[in-house]
Structures are given as structure tokens and as C-alpha cells.
Protein backbone atom coordinates (compact mmCIF):
# COMPACT_ATOMS: atom_id res chain seq x y z
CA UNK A 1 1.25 19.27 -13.26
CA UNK A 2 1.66 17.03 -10.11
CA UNK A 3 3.71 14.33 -9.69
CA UNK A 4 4.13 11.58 -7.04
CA UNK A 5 7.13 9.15 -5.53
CA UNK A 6 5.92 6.41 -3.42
CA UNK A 7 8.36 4.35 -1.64
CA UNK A 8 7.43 0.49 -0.75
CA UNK A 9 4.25 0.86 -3.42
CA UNK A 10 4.74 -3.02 -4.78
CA UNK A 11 2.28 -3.91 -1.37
CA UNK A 12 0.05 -3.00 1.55
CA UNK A 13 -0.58 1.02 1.85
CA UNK A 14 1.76 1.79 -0.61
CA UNK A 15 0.30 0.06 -3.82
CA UNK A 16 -2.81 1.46 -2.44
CA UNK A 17 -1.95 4.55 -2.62
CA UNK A 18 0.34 4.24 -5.68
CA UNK A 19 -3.13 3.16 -7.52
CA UNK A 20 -5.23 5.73 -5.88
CA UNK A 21 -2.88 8.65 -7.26
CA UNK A 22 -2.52 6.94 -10.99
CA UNK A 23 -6.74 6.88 -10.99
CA UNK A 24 -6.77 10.52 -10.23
CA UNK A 25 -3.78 11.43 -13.36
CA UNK A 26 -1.04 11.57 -11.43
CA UNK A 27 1.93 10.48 -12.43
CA UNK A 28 3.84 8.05 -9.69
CA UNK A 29 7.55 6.73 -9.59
CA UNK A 30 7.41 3.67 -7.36
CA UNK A 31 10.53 2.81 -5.61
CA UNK A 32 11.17 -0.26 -4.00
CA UNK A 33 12.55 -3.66 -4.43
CA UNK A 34 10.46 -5.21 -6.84
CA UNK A 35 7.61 -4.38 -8.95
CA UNK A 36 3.81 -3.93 -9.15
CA UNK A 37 1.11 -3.75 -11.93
CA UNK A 38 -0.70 -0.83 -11.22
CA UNK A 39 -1.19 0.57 -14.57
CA UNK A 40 -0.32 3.26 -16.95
CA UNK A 41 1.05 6.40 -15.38
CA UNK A 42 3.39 4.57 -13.15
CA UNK A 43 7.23 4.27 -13.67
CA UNK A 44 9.37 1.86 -11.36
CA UNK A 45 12.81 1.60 -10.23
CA UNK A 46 13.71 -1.22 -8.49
CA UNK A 47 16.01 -0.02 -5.18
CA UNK A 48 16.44 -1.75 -1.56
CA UNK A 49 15.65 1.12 0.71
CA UNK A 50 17.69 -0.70 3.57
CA UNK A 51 20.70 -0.73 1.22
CA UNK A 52 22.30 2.38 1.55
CA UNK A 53 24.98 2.08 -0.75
CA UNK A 54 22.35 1.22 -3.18
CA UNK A 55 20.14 3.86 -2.24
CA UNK A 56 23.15 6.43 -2.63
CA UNK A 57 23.54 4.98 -6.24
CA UNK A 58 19.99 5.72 -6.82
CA UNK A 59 20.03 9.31 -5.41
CA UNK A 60 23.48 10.07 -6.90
CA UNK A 61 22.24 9.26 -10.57
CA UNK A 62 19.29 11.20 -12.70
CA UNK A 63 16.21 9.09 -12.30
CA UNK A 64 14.67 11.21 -9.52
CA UNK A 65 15.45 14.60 -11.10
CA UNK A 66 14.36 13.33 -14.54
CA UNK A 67 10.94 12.13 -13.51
CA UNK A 68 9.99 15.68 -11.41
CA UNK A 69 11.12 17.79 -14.20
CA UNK A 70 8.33 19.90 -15.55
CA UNK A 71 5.94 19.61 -12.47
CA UNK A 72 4.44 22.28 -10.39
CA UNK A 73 3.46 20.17 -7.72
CA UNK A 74 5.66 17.13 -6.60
CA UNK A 75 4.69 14.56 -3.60
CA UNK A 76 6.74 12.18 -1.39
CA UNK A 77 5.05 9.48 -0.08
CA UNK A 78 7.96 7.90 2.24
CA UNK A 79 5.73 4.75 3.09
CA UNK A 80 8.49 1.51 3.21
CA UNK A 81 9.26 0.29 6.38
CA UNK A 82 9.73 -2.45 8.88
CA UNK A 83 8.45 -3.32 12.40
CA UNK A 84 11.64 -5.63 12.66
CA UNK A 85 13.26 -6.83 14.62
CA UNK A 86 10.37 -7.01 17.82
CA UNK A 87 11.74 -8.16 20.95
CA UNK A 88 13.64 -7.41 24.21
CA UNK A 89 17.40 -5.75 22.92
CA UNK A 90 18.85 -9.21 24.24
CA UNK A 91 16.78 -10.96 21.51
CA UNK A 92 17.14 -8.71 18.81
CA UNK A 93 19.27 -9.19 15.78
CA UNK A 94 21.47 -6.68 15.80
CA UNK A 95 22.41 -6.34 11.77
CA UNK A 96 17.78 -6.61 11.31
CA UNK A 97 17.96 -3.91 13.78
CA UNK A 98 20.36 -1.54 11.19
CA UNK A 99 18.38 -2.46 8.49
CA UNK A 100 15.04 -1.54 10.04
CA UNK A 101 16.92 1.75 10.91
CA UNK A 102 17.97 2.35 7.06
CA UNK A 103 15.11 1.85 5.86
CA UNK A 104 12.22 3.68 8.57
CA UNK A 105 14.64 6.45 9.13
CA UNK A 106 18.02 6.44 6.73
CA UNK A 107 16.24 6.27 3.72
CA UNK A 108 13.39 8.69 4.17
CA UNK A 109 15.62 11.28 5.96
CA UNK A 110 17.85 11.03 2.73
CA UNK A 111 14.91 10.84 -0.27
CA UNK A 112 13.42 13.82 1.48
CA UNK A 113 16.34 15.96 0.85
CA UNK A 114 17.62 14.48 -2.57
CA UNK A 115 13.19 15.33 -3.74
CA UNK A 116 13.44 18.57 -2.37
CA UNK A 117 16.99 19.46 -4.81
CA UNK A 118 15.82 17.50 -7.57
CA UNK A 119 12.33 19.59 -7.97
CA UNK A 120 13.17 23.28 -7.05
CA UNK A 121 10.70 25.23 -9.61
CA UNK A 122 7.70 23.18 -7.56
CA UNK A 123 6.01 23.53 -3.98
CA UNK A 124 7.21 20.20 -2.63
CA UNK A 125 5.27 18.10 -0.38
CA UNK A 126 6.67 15.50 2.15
CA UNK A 127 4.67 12.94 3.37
CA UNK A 128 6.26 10.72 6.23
CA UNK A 129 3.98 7.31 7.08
CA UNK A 130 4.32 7.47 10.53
CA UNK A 131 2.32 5.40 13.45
CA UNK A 132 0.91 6.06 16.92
CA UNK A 133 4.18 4.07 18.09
CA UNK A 134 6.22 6.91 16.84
CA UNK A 135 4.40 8.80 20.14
CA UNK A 136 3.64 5.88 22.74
CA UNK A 137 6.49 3.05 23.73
CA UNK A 138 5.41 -0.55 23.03
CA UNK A 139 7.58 -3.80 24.97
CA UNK A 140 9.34 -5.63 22.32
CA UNK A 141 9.12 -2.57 19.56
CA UNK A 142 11.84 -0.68 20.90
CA UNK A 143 13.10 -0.10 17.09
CA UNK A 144 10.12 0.10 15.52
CA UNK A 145 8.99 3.28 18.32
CA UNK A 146 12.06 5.14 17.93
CA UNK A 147 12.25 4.84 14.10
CA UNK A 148 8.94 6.52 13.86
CA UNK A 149 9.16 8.93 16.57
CA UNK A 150 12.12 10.05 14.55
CA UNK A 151 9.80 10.89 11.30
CA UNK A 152 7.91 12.92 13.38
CA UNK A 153 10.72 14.66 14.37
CA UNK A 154 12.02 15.33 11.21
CA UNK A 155 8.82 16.58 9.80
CA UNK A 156 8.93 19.13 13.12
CA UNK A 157 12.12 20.77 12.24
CA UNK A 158 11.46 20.55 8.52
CA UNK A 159 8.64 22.62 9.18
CA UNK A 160 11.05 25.11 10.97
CA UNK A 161 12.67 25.76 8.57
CA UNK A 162 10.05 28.12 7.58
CA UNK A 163 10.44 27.09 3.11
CA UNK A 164 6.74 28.15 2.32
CA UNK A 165 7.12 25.57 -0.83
CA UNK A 166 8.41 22.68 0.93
CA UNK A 167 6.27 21.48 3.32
CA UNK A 168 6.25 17.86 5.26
CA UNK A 169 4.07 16.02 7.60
CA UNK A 170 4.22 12.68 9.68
CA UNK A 171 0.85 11.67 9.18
CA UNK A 172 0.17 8.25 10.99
CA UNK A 173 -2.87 6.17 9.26
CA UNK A 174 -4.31 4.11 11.65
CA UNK A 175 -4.19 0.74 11.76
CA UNK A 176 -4.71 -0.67 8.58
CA UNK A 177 -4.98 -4.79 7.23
CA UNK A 178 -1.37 -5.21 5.60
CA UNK A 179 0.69 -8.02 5.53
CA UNK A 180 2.77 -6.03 8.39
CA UNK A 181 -0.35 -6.47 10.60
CA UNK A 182 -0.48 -10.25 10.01
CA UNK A 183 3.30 -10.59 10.43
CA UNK A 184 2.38 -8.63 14.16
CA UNK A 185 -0.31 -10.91 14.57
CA UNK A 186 2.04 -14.26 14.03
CA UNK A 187 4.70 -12.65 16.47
CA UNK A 188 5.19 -15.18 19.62
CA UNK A 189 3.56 -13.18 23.11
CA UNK A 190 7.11 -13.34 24.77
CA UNK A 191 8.39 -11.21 22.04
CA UNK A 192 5.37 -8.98 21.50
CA UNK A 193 3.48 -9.19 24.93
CA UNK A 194 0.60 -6.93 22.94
CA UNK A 195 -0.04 -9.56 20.60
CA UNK A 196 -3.78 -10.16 21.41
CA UNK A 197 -5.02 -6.66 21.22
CA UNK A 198 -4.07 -6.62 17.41
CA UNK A 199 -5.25 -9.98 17.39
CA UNK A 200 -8.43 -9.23 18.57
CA UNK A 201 -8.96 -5.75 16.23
CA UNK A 202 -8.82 -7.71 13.12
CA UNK A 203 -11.49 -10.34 14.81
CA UNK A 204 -13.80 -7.95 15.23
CA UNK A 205 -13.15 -5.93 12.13
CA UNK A 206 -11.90 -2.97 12.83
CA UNK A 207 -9.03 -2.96 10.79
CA UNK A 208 -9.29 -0.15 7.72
CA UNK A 209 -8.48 -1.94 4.35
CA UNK A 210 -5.52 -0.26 2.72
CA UNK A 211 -7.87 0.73 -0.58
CA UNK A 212 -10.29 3.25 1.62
CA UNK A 213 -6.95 4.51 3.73
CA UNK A 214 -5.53 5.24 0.58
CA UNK A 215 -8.27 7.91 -0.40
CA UNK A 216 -8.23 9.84 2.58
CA UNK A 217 -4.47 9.84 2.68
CA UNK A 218 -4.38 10.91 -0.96
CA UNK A 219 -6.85 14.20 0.13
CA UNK A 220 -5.17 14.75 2.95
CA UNK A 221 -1.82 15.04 1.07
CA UNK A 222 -3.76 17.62 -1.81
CA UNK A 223 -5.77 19.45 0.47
CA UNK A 224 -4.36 23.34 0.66
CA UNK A 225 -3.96 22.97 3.90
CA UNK A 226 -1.27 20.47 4.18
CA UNK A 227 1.51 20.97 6.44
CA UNK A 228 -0.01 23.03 8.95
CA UNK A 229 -0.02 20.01 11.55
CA UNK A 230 3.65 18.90 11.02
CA UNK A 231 2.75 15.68 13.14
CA UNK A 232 -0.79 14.43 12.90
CA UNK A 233 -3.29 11.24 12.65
CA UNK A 234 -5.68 10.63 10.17
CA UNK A 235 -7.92 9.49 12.31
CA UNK A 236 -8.21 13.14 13.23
């Protein structure tokens, strides 16, 4: 049996995904901070990811260990996460700035590690949603760049660690039509002087919709061969 966690799945890529994994039987625990109606097969728990005393509560009880018992296959989907705060460091708030941090790196980093001890019997599969910031430097997303490049990172040594049944990947999706992209799309030029390049991708309709994303992201995290690229782009 397989069985999926998807972090941030209430929205965007992650209900997408959520969905897409329900439709083909597998079982999903969403966790973020509200909820979603996806369906039958999915199971919620309501946890803010950029909280970390609340996301040590989470880890430290039974809810993650309970839901992976009995599976022979069990997925991470470590999808929540922020481009706050975007700006120069002397416009940045400093507290959004720890926050982003929790949740893009903190939380993944320690999910990752609590999945991997809560599901020993099964080959365990990581799957970090990571961006083509994580590997090129943007002005104004100073936080956003390293908080991603650090996924890809951890996926790296993860993957050095040589545990033929865990394996991870940082697996950036392209740019996709979320709410995240309109929130880019709204930021002021001073603070984002790449504003009009996103702006002009979702005039001319290039922007992927999160449903098809979600189906290749859902092979690509099934297919035998994941893991061999520790850091890759579905884009190919």
C-alpha cells in the first residue's frame, strides 16, 4: 500500500496534487493550516508550518506514525512555502523573514526526518518543491533564493547518505498559475525589479495550471526511477 503527506494541500500545487493522488487510491494526510474538500481518502490536520513550537507538537505526538502504519510505500510531498518577505534586506521584515525560513526550510528539514522514523518497514520517498530560484539569485528574493537553494541541498546530502529505501529529490515545477504567482505579480517594481517578466508570462499564457503540473509531478514521484537526480526540473 502507498501512502502520501502533502504539506500546504488546502491551495495552489498542493490541493492539486493532494486530489491527483486521492483519484489514483492513495491515501493523503494534508497538513497545513486550514482545510480543503478534496474527497474521500484524505485525512487533515490542521498545523502552521511556520510555527515551530506547533510543528514540534505535531511531530512529537502520534498522528504521523499512525497514518503510515501498514504501508509499503510512503511519500512526502513538502510543498508549503512562502516567497515573503521580497525586497532589499533594508526593507524586509525581519520576524516575515523567520517565518518564511520556518516554513521553506525549518519545517521540511524537520517533517523529512520525523516521515522517515515514523515509516521504517517502507521505502520512503521525499519530495522537496523546490524552484529555479533555489539555483539562480533574483534582486529583492534574497529569502526566497536561499530557502530553496537549501532544499536542494538537503536532498544532495540525503542522497549521500547512501539508505537505498529512503530516497529524496528537489524537484522544481516550473512556473505554475497559483495565488503565489499573482501575489509576485501585485509586488511594487522597486521591491521586485523582475516584476514584468512574470507579468508578461501569464499574458501570454504560458503559465502551467496547477491541475496538469500535478500529474506529471505525481509520475515523476512513482516512477522507479525516482531519486536518481537528487536536484532536478520537471521541465526536464
Amino acid at each position: 500500500m502507498i501512502k502520501a503527506v502533502v504539506t500546504g494541500h488546502t491551495r495552489g500545487l498542493g490541493a492539486a496534487v493532494a486530489a491527483e493522488l486521492v483519484v489514483r487510491g492513495i491515501p493523503v494526510l494534508g497538513v497545513a493550516r486550514g482545510h480543503a474538500e478534496i474527497g474521500e481518502g484524505m485525512e487533515q490536520a490542521v498545523v502552521d508550518l511556520s510555527d515551530s513550537a506547533a510543528l514540534a507538537g505535531w511531530i512529537g505526538g502520534h498522528a504521523l506514525r499512525s497514518f503510515l502504519a501498514g504501508c509499503d510505500v510512503a511519500l512526502l510531498v513538502n510543498n508549503a512555502g512562502v516567497v515573503t518577505p521580497v525586497g532589499p534586506l533594508g526593507e524586509q521584515d525581519p520576524l516575515a523573514a523567520l517565518r518564511a525560513a520556518t516554513l521553506n526550510v525549518g519545517a521540511p528539514l524537520a517533517l523529512s526526518a520525523a516521515f522517515v522514523q515514523a515509516a521504517p518497514q517502507a521505502e520512503r520517498r521525499i519530495l522537496h518543491i523546490s524552484s529555479g530560484a533555489g539555483r539562480s539569485a533574483y534582486p529583492g528574493w534574497s529569502v526566497y533564493c536561499a530557502t530553496k537553494a537549501a532544499l536542494d541541498q538537503h536532498a544532495r546530502a540525503v542522497a549521500l547518505d547512501a539508505d537505498a529505501r529512503v530516497k529524496a529529490c528537489s524537484l522544481a515545477p516550473g512556473v505554475i498559475d497559483t495565488d503565489m504567482q499573482a501575489e509576485i505579480r501585485a509586488t511594487p517594481d522597486e521591491r521586485f525589479p523582475l516584476r514584468q517578466r512574470f507579468v508578461d508570462m501569464k499574458d501570454s499564457g504560458v503559465l502551467a495550471q496547477p491541475t496538469v503540473c500535478a500529474v506529471s509531478l505525481v509520475d515523476y514521484l512513482l516512477d522507479a526511477e525516482f531519486g536518481g537526480k537528487p536536484v532536478d526540473d520537471l521541465r526536464g
